[in-house]
Amino acid sequence: MQQALEQAKLGAGKEEVPVGALLVHDGKVIGQGYNAPISRHDATAHAEIVAIRNACQNIHNYRLPENTTLYVTLEPCTMCMGALIHARVKRVVYATQEPRAGMLGSQLNLAKQPFYNHRIDVQHGLYQAKSAHLLQSFFRSRRANKKRMAEVRAGSNGA
């Protein structure tokens, strides 16, 4: 999970929401990524999707090897859960919950839906505090920057 947090920090450095993901098989990293929808101009470029794409290119297959684990700093959304199911990820370990759109318990638990042909084991809480702090700091800074910019615009309009 520490490496997933490092990926999240890379994204934050590019002004992306700091979410990082790592795919591991047999103790080896086979894919990694961070949120990049803004820089890639791609609404689907969530950390999980980027990591899946990276892994699939590395292994030359659209499905991941059996017993692959995804470590991700934030609870996956609906889109990412669909991709994880289709890629055949065995286990997801996420750090912190996403109360608005999390699909592994916060809003719904897609891993427990009986109609899917693949099951995903889920664990959460590993590095929860560090991940939550990274996200909170990012959004606090973003809000402060927006406020400063609004004040600058208001000041220049009054001159």
PDB file of N, CA and C in Angstrom, residues 69-147:
ATOM      1  N   THR A  69      -3.732  -9.146  -6.815  1.00  0.00           N
ATOM      2  CA  THR A  69      -4.294  -8.244  -5.808  1.00  0.00           C
ATOM      3  C   THR A  69      -4.106  -6.811  -6.244  1.00  0.00           C
ATOM      4  N   LEU A  70      -5.164  -6.014  -6.086  1.00  0.00           N
ATOM      5  CA  LEU A  70      -5.086  -4.579  -6.305  1.00  0.00           C
ATOM      6  C   LEU A  70      -4.996  -3.884  -4.959  1.00  0.00           C
ATOM      7  N   TYR A  71      -3.982  -3.041  -4.798  1.00  0.00           N
ATOM      8  CA  TYR A  71      -3.872  -2.163  -3.638  1.00  0.00           C
ATOM      9  C   TYR A  71      -4.206  -0.763  -4.137  1.00  0.00           C
ATOM     10  N   VAL A  72      -5.201  -0.138  -3.538  1.00  0.00           N
ATOM     11  CA  VAL A  72      -5.637   1.178  -3.982  1.00  0.00           C
ATOM     12  C   VAL A  72      -5.923   2.045  -2.766  1.00  0.00           C
ATOM     13  N   THR A  73      -5.620   3.321  -2.886  1.00  0.00           N
ATOM     14  CA  THR A  73      -5.709   4.210  -1.734  1.00  0.00           C
ATOM     15  C   THR A  73      -7.122   4.681  -1.426  1.00  0.00           C
ATOM     16  N   LEU A  74      -8.057   4.503  -2.356  1.00  0.00           N
ATOM     17  CA  LEU A  74      -9.444   4.930  -2.155  1.00  0.00           C
ATOM     18  C   LEU A  74     -10.388   3.858  -2.669  1.00  0.00           C
ATOM     19  N   GLU A  75     -11.476   3.652  -1.977  1.00  0.00           N
ATOM     20  CA  GLU A  75     -12.496   2.672  -2.365  1.00  0.00           C
ATOM     21  C   GLU A  75     -12.921   2.895  -3.819  1.00  0.00           C
ATOM     22  N   PRO A  76     -12.916   1.850  -4.639  1.00  0.00           N
ATOM     23  CA  PRO A  76     -13.251   1.985  -6.055  1.00  0.00           C
ATOM     24  C   PRO A  76     -14.700   2.405  -6.322  1.00  0.00           C
ATOM     25  N   CYS A  77     -14.876   3.081  -7.454  1.00  0.00           N
ATOM     26  CA  CYS A  77     -16.195   3.514  -7.925  1.00  0.00           C
ATOM     27  C   CYS A  77     -16.820   2.408  -8.789  1.00  0.00           C
ATOM     28  N   THR A  78     -17.992   2.676  -9.307  1.00  0.00           N
ATOM     29  CA  THR A  78     -18.723   1.724 -10.146  1.00  0.00           C
ATOM     30  C   THR A  78     -17.921   1.330 -11.383  1.00  0.00           C
ATOM     31  N   MET A  79     -17.394   2.317 -12.090  1.00  0.00           N
ATOM     32  CA  MET A  79     -16.635   2.041 -13.310  1.00  0.00           C
ATOM     33  C   MET A  79     -15.435   1.144 -13.019  1.00  0.00           C
ATOM     34  N   CYS A  80     -14.713   1.486 -11.973  1.00  0.00           N
ATOM     35  CA  CYS A  80     -13.510   0.719 -11.639  1.00  0.00           C
ATOM     36  C   CYS A  80     -13.857  -0.697 -11.205  1.00  0.00           C
ATOM     37  N   MET A  81     -14.942  -0.847 -10.474  1.00  0.00           N
ATOM     38  CA  MET A  81     -15.361  -2.200 -10.072  1.00  0.00           C
ATOM     39  C   MET A  81     -15.685  -3.054 -11.289  1.00  0.00           C
ATOM     40  N   GLY A  82     -16.348  -2.476 -12.279  1.00  0.00           N
ATOM     41  CA  GLY A  82     -16.621  -3.222 -13.506  1.00  0.00           C
ATOM     42  C   GLY A  82     -15.345  -3.686 -14.178  1.00  0.00           C
ATOM     43  N   ALA A  83     -14.361  -2.795 -14.248  1.00  0.00           N
ATOM     44  CA  ALA A  83     -13.076  -3.155 -14.859  1.00  0.00           C
ATOM     45  C   ALA A  83     -12.353  -4.222 -14.050  1.00  0.00           C
ATOM     46  N   LEU A  84     -12.414  -4.123 -12.729  1.00  0.00           N
ATOM     47  CA  LEU A  84     -11.749  -5.113 -11.875  1.00  0.00           C
ATOM     48  C   LEU A  84     -12.378  -6.489 -12.033  1.00  0.00           C
ATOM     49  N   ILE A  85     -13.682  -6.524 -12.180  1.00  0.00           N
ATOM     50  CA  ILE A  85     -14.382  -7.799 -12.391  1.00  0.00           C
ATOM     51  C   ILE A  85     -13.983  -8.392 -13.737  1.00  0.00           C
ATOM     52  N   HIS A  86     -14.002  -7.584 -14.791  1.00  0.00           N
ATOM     53  CA  HIS A  86     -13.672  -8.087 -16.128  1.00  0.00           C
ATOM     54  C   HIS A  86     -12.201  -8.484 -16.260  1.00  0.00           C
ATOM     55  N   ALA A  87     -11.326  -7.810 -15.528  1.00  0.00           N
ATOM     56  CA  ALA A  87      -9.898  -8.153 -15.563  1.00  0.00           C
ATOM     57  C   ALA A  87      -9.583  -9.368 -14.684  1.00  0.00           C
ATOM     58  N   ARG A  88     -10.552  -9.785 -13.874  1.00  0.00           N
ATOM     59  CA  ARG A  88     -10.438 -10.955 -13.001  1.00  0.00           C
ATOM     60  C   ARG A  88      -9.481 -10.750 -11.823  1.00  0.00           C
ATOM     61  N   VAL A  89      -9.513  -9.553 -11.244  1.00  0.00           N
ATOM     62  CA  VAL A  89      -8.735  -9.309 -10.033  1.00  0.00           C
ATOM     63  C   VAL A  89      -9.292 -10.183  -8.918  1.00  0.00           C
ATOM     64  N   LYS A  90      -8.444 -10.848  -8.190  1.00  0.00           N
ATOM     65  CA  LYS A  90      -8.879 -11.762  -7.126  1.00  0.00           C
ATOM     66  C   LYS A  90      -9.210 -11.029  -5.832  1.00  0.00           C
ATOM     67  N   ARG A  91      -8.382 -10.012  -5.508  1.00  0.00           N
ATOM     68  CA  ARG A  91      -8.548  -9.352  -4.219  1.00  0.00           C
ATOM     69  C   ARG A  91      -8.294  -7.856  -4.378  1.00  0.00           C
ATOM     70  N   VAL A  92      -9.091  -7.069  -3.665  1.00  0.00           N
ATOM     71  CA  VAL A  92      -8.901  -5.621  -3.606  1.00  0.00           C
ATOM     72  C   VAL A  92      -8.652  -5.248  -2.153  1.00  0.00           C
ATOM     73  N   VAL A  93      -7.574  -4.507  -1.936  1.00  0.00           N
ATOM     74  CA  VAL A  93      -7.264  -3.956  -0.621  1.00  0.00           C
ATOM     75  C   VAL A  93      -7.270  -2.443  -0.800  1.00  0.00           C
ATOM     76  N   TYR A  94      -8.225  -1.777  -0.150  1.00  0.00           N
ATOM     77  CA  TYR A  94      -8.262  -0.322  -0.277  1.00  0.00           C
ATOM     78  C   TYR A  94      -8.038   0.330   1.074  1.00  0.00           C
ATOM     79  N   ALA A  95      -7.468   1.533   1.030  1.00  0.00           N
ATOM     80  CA  ALA A  95      -7.083   2.221   2.252  1.00  0.00           C
ATOM     81  C   ALA A  95      -8.265   2.901   2.930  1.00  0.00           C
ATOM     82  N   THR A  96      -8.902   3.813   2.222  1.00  0.00           N
ATOM     83  CA  THR A  96      -9.952   4.606   2.858  1.00  0.00           C
ATOM     84  C   THR A  96     -11.242   4.570   2.047  1.00  0.00           C
ATOM     85  N   GLN A  97     -12.335   4.772   2.727  1.00  0.00           N
ATOM     86  CA  GLN A  97     -13.650   4.711   2.089  1.00  0.00           C
ATOM     87  C   GLN A  97     -13.925   5.963   1.273  1.00  0.00           C
ATOM     88  N   GLU A  98     -14.791   5.797   0.274  1.00  0.00           N
ATOM     89  CA  GLU A  98     -15.268   6.900  -0.545  1.00  0.00           C
ATOM     90  C   GLU A  98     -16.762   7.018  -0.278  1.00  0.00           C
ATOM     91  N   PRO A  99     -17.153   7.841   0.698  1.00  0.00           N
ATOM     92  CA  PRO A  99     -18.546   7.859   1.146  1.00  0.00           C
ATOM     93  C   PRO A  99     -19.561   8.241   0.078  1.00  0.00           C
ATOM     94  N   ARG A 100     -19.161   8.991  -0.931  1.00  0.00           N
ATOM     95  CA  ARG A 100     -20.114   9.431  -1.957  1.00  0.00           C
ATOM     96  C   ARG A 100     -20.343   8.396  -3.049  1.00  0.00           C
ATOM     97  N   ALA A 101     -19.289   7.683  -3.436  1.00  0.00           N
ATOM     98  CA  ALA A 101     -19.419   6.813  -4.606  1.00  0.00           C
ATOM     99  C   ALA A 101     -18.731   5.466  -4.449  1.00  0.00           C
ATOM    100  N   GLY A 102     -18.330   5.112  -3.246  1.00  0.00           N
ATOM    101  CA  GLY A 102     -17.629   3.848  -3.041  1.00  0.00           C
ATOM    102  C   GLY A 102     -18.538   2.653  -3.277  1.00  0.00           C
ATOM    103  N   MET A 103     -18.016   1.692  -4.021  1.00  0.00           N
ATOM    104  CA  MET A 103     -18.821   0.536  -4.410  1.00  0.00           C
ATOM    105  C   MET A 103     -18.367  -0.766  -3.767  1.00  0.00           C
ATOM    106  N   LEU A 104     -17.646  -0.653  -2.650  1.00  0.00           N
ATOM    107  CA  LEU A 104     -17.286  -1.851  -1.888  1.00  0.00           C
ATOM    108  C   LEU A 104     -17.790  -1.737  -0.455  1.00  0.00           C
ATOM    109  N   GLY A 105     -18.892  -1.020  -0.299  1.00  0.00           N
ATOM    110  CA  GLY A 105     -19.499  -0.930   1.015  1.00  0.00           C
ATOM    111  C   GLY A 105     -20.064   0.424   1.377  1.00  0.00           C
ATOM    112  N   SER A 106     -19.461   1.493   0.894  1.00  0.00           N
ATOM    113  CA  SER A 106     -19.930   2.820   1.284  1.00  0.00           C
ATOM    114  C   SER A 106     -21.321   3.129   0.742  1.00  0.00           C
ATOM    115  N   GLN A 107     -21.550   2.879  -0.527  1.00  0.00           N
ATOM    116  CA  GLN A 107     -22.859   3.102  -1.132  1.00  0.00           C
ATOM    117  C   GLN A 107     -23.538   1.795  -1.511  1.00  0.00           C
ATOM    118  N   LEU A 108     -22.746   0.869  -1.954  1.00  0.00           N
ATOM    119  CA  LEU A 108     -23.223  -0.430  -2.418  1.00  0.00           C
ATOM    120  C   LEU A 108     -22.012  -1.353  -2.356  1.00  0.00           C
ATOM    121  N   ASN A 109     -22.245  -2.660  -2.341  1.00  0.00           N
ATOM    122  CA  ASN A 109     -21.114  -3.574  -2.368  1.00  0.00           C
ATOM    123  C   ASN A 109     -21.220  -4.442  -3.616  1.00  0.00           C
ATOM    124  N   LEU A 110     -20.591  -3.981  -4.683  1.00  0.00           N
ATOM    125  CA  LEU A 110     -20.653  -4.712  -5.948  1.00  0.00           C
ATOM    126  C   LEU A 110     -19.913  -6.041  -5.886  1.00  0.00           C
ATOM    127  N   ALA A 111     -18.988  -6.189  -4.966  1.00  0.00           N
ATOM    128  CA  ALA A 111     -18.257  -7.453  -4.835  1.00  0.00           C
ATOM    129  C   ALA A 111     -19.153  -8.572  -4.330  1.00  0.00           C
ATOM    130  N   LYS A 112     -20.288  -8.230  -3.732  1.00  0.00           N
ATOM    131  CA  LYS A 112     -21.183  -9.245  -3.185  1.00  0.00           C
ATOM    132  C   LYS A 112     -22.432  -9.479  -4.024  1.00  0.00           C
ATOM    133  N   GLN A 113     -22.478  -8.903  -5.198  1.00  0.00           N
ATOM    134  CA  GLN A 113     -23.647  -9.091  -6.053  1.00  0.00           C
ATOM    135  C   GLN A 113     -23.604 -10.479  -6.688  1.00  0.00           C
ATOM    136  N   PRO A 114     -24.689 -11.232  -6.585  1.00  0.00           N
ATOM    137  CA  PRO A 114     -24.680 -12.615  -7.053  1.00  0.00           C
ATOM    138  C   PRO A 114     -24.708 -12.786  -8.566  1.00  0.00           C
ATOM    139  N   PHE A 115     -25.016 -11.736  -9.312  1.00  0.00           N
ATOM    140  CA  PHE A 115     -25.160 -11.888 -10.752  1.00  0.00           C
ATOM    141  C   PHE A 115     -23.851 -11.807 -11.525  1.00  0.00           C
ATOM    142  N   TYR A 116     -22.753 -11.421 -10.866  1.00  0.00           N
ATOM    143  CA  TYR A 116     -21.463 -11.394 -11.551  1.00  0.00           C
ATOM    144  C   TYR A 116     -20.878 -12.798 -11.631  1.00  0.00           C
ATOM    145  N   ASN A 117     -20.117 -13.055 -12.694  1.00  0.00           N
ATOM    146  CA  ASN A 117     -19.501 -14.371 -12.862  1.00  0.00           C
ATOM    147  C   ASN A 117     -18.107 -14.444 -12.250  1.00  0.00           C
ATOM    148  N   HIS A 118     -17.731 -13.425 -11.493  1.00  0.00           N
ATOM    149  CA  HIS A 118     -16.418 -13.408 -10.849  1.00  0.00           C
ATOM    150  C   HIS A 118     -16.571 -12.777  -9.469  1.00  0.00           C
ATOM    151  N   ARG A 119     -15.906 -13.333  -8.497  1.00  0.00           N
ATOM    152  CA  ARG A 119     -15.958 -12.815  -7.126  1.00  0.00           C
ATOM    153  C   ARG A 119     -14.619 -12.172  -6.758  1.00  0.00           C
ATOM    154  N   ILE A 120     -14.708 -11.088  -6.020  1.00  0.00           N
ATOM    155  CA  ILE A 120     -13.523 -10.375  -5.563  1.00  0.00           C
ATOM    156  C   ILE A 120     -13.532 -10.354  -4.040  1.00  0.00           C
ATOM    157  N   ASP A 121     -12.424 -10.765  -3.446  1.00  0.00           N
ATOM    158  CA  ASP A 121     -12.249 -10.655  -1.993  1.00  0.00           C
ATOM    159  C   ASP A 121     -11.856  -9.221  -1.680  1.00  0.00           C
ATOM    160  N   VAL A 122     -12.344  -8.697  -0.568  1.00  0.00           N
ATOM    161  CA  VAL A 122     -12.124  -7.289  -0.236  1.00  0.00           C
ATOM    162  C   VAL A 122     -11.606  -7.144   1.182  1.00  0.00           C
ATOM    163  N   GLN A 123     -10.624  -6.267   1.334  1.00  0.00           N
ATOM    164  CA  GLN A 123     -10.126  -5.852   2.640  1.00  0.00           C
ATOM    165  C   GLN A 123      -9.969  -4.343   2.595  1.00  0.00           C
ATOM    166  N   HIS A 124     -10.123  -3.694   3.740  1.00  0.00           N
ATOM    167  CA  HIS A 124      -9.906  -2.249   3.750  1.00  0.00           C
ATOM    168  C   HIS A 124      -9.342  -1.797   5.082  1.00  0.00           C
ATOM    169  N   GLY A 125      -8.808  -0.590   5.064  1.00  0.00           N
ATOM    170  CA  GLY A 125      -8.271   0.015   6.275  1.00  0.00           C
ATOM    171  C   GLY A 125      -6.758   0.097   6.332  1.00  0.00           C
ATOM    172  N   LEU A 126      -6.056  -0.606   5.449  1.00  0.00           N
ATOM    173  CA  LEU A 126      -4.598  -0.576   5.436  1.00  0.00           C
ATOM    174  C   LEU A 126      -4.131   0.820   5.002  1.00  0.00           C
ATOM    175  N   TYR A 127      -3.404   1.521   5.853  1.00  0.00           N
ATOM    176  CA  TYR A 127      -2.942   2.891   5.602  1.00  0.00           C
ATOM    177  C   TYR A 127      -4.107   3.870   5.448  1.00  0.00           C
ATOM    178  N   GLN A 128      -5.204   3.592   6.124  1.00  0.00           N
ATOM    179  CA  GLN A 128      -6.397   4.431   6.018  1.00  0.00           C
ATOM    180  C   GLN A 128      -6.100   5.876   6.392  1.00  0.00           C
ATOM    181  N   ALA A 129      -5.466   6.094   7.514  1.00  0.00           N
ATOM    182  CA  ALA A 129      -5.212   7.454   7.989  1.00  0.00           C
ATOM    183  C   ALA A 129      -4.312   8.231   7.025  1.00  0.00           C
ATOM    184  N   LYS A 130      -3.280   7.593   6.504  1.00  0.00           N
ATOM    185  CA  LYS A 130      -2.373   8.275   5.577  1.00  0.00           C
ATOM    186  C   LYS A 130      -3.087   8.642   4.279  1.00  0.00           C
ATOM    187  N   SER A 131      -3.891   7.736   3.770  1.00  0.00           N
ATOM    188  CA  SER A 131      -4.618   8.007   2.541  1.00  0.00           C
ATOM    189  C   SER A 131      -5.641   9.115   2.744  1.00  0.00           C
ATOM    190  N   ALA A 132      -6.388   9.040   3.824  1.00  0.00           N
ATOM    191  CA  ALA A 132      -7.393  10.070   4.117  1.00  0.00           C
ATOM    192  C   ALA A 132      -6.728  11.435   4.279  1.00  0.00           C
ATOM    193  N   HIS A 133      -5.592  11.476   4.975  1.00  0.00           N
ATOM    194  CA  HIS A 133      -4.876  12.742   5.182  1.00  0.00           C
ATOM    195  C   HIS A 133      -4.410  13.326   3.842  1.00  0.00           C
ATOM    196  N   LEU A 134      -3.890  12.488   2.965  1.00  0.00           N
ATOM    197  CA  LEU A 134      -3.432  12.942   1.654  1.00  0.00           C
ATOM    198  C   LEU A 134      -4.587  13.558   0.866  1.00  0.00           C
ATOM    199  N   LEU A 135      -5.728  12.894   0.853  1.00  0.00           N
ATOM    200  CA  LEU A 135      -6.899  13.409   0.148  1.00  0.00           C
ATOM    201  C   LEU A 135      -7.411  14.710   0.780  1.00  0.00           C
ATOM    202  N   GLN A 136      -7.515  14.732   2.096  1.00  0.00           N
ATOM    203  CA  GLN A 136      -8.008  15.929   2.783  1.00  0.00           C
ATOM    204  C   GLN A 136      -7.077  17.118   2.544  1.00  0.00           C
ATOM    205  N   SER A 137      -5.785  16.904   2.606  1.00  0.00           N
ATOM    206  CA  SER A 137      -4.816  17.977   2.368  1.00  0.00           C
ATOM    207  C   SER A 137      -4.927  18.507   0.940  1.00  0.00           C
ATOM    208  N   PHE A 138      -5.088  17.602  -0.007  1.00  0.00           N
ATOM    209  CA  PHE A 138      -5.220  17.988  -1.403  1.00  0.00           C
ATOM    210  C   PHE A 138      -6.437  18.885  -1.605  1.00  0.00           C
ATOM    211  N   PHE A 139      -7.585  18.462  -1.092  1.00  0.00           N
ATOM    212  CA  PHE A 139      -8.804  19.242  -1.303  1.00  0.00           C
ATOM    213  C   PHE A 139      -8.782  20.545  -0.499  1.00  0.00           C
ATOM    214  N   ARG A 140      -8.184  20.542   0.664  1.00  0.00           N
ATOM    215  CA  ARG A 140      -8.043  21.776   1.452  1.00  0.00           C
ATOM    216  C   ARG A 140      -7.211  22.788   0.674  1.00  0.00           C
ATOM    217  N   SER A 141      -6.106  22.332   0.101  1.00  0.00           N
ATOM    218  CA  SER A 141      -5.238  23.200  -0.687  1.00  0.00           C
ATOM    219  C   SER A 141      -5.958  23.708  -1.934  1.00  0.00           C
ATOM    220  N   ARG A 142      -6.700  22.838  -2.586  1.00  0.00           N
ATOM    221  CA  ARG A 142      -7.442  23.231  -3.792  1.00  0.00           C
ATOM    222  C   ARG A 142      -8.468  24.321  -3.462  1.00  0.00           C
ATOM    223  N   ARG A 143      -9.195  24.139  -2.346  1.00  0.00           N
ATOM    224  CA  ARG A 143     -10.183  25.147  -1.938  1.00  0.00           C
ATOM    225  C   ARG A 143      -9.506  26.474  -1.615  1.00  0.00           C
ATOM    226  N   ALA A 144      -8.371  26.429  -0.932  1.00  0.00           N
ATOM    227  CA  ALA A 144      -7.646  27.653  -0.587  1.00  0.00           C
ATOM    228  C   ALA A 144      -7.159  28.375  -1.846  1.00  0.00           C
ATOM    229  N   ASN A 145      -6.683  27.635  -2.821  1.00  0.00           N
ATOM    230  CA  ASN A 145      -6.227  28.233  -4.081  1.00  0.00           C
ATOM    231  C   ASN A 145      -7.389  28.892  -4.822  1.00  0.00           C
ATOM    232  N   LYS A 146      -8.543  28.222  -4.847  1.00  0.00           N
ATOM    233  CA  LYS A 146      -9.712  28.805  -5.509  1.00  0.00           C
ATOM    234  C   LYS A 146     -10.140  30.092  -4.816  1.00  0.00           C
ATOM    235  N   LYS A 147     -10.078  30.093  -3.491  1.00  0.00           N
ATOM    236  CA  LYS A 147     -10.454  31.278  -2.723  1.00  0.00           C
ATOM    237  C   LYS A 147      -9.496  32.424  -3.027  1.00  0.00           C
TER     238      LYS A 147
END
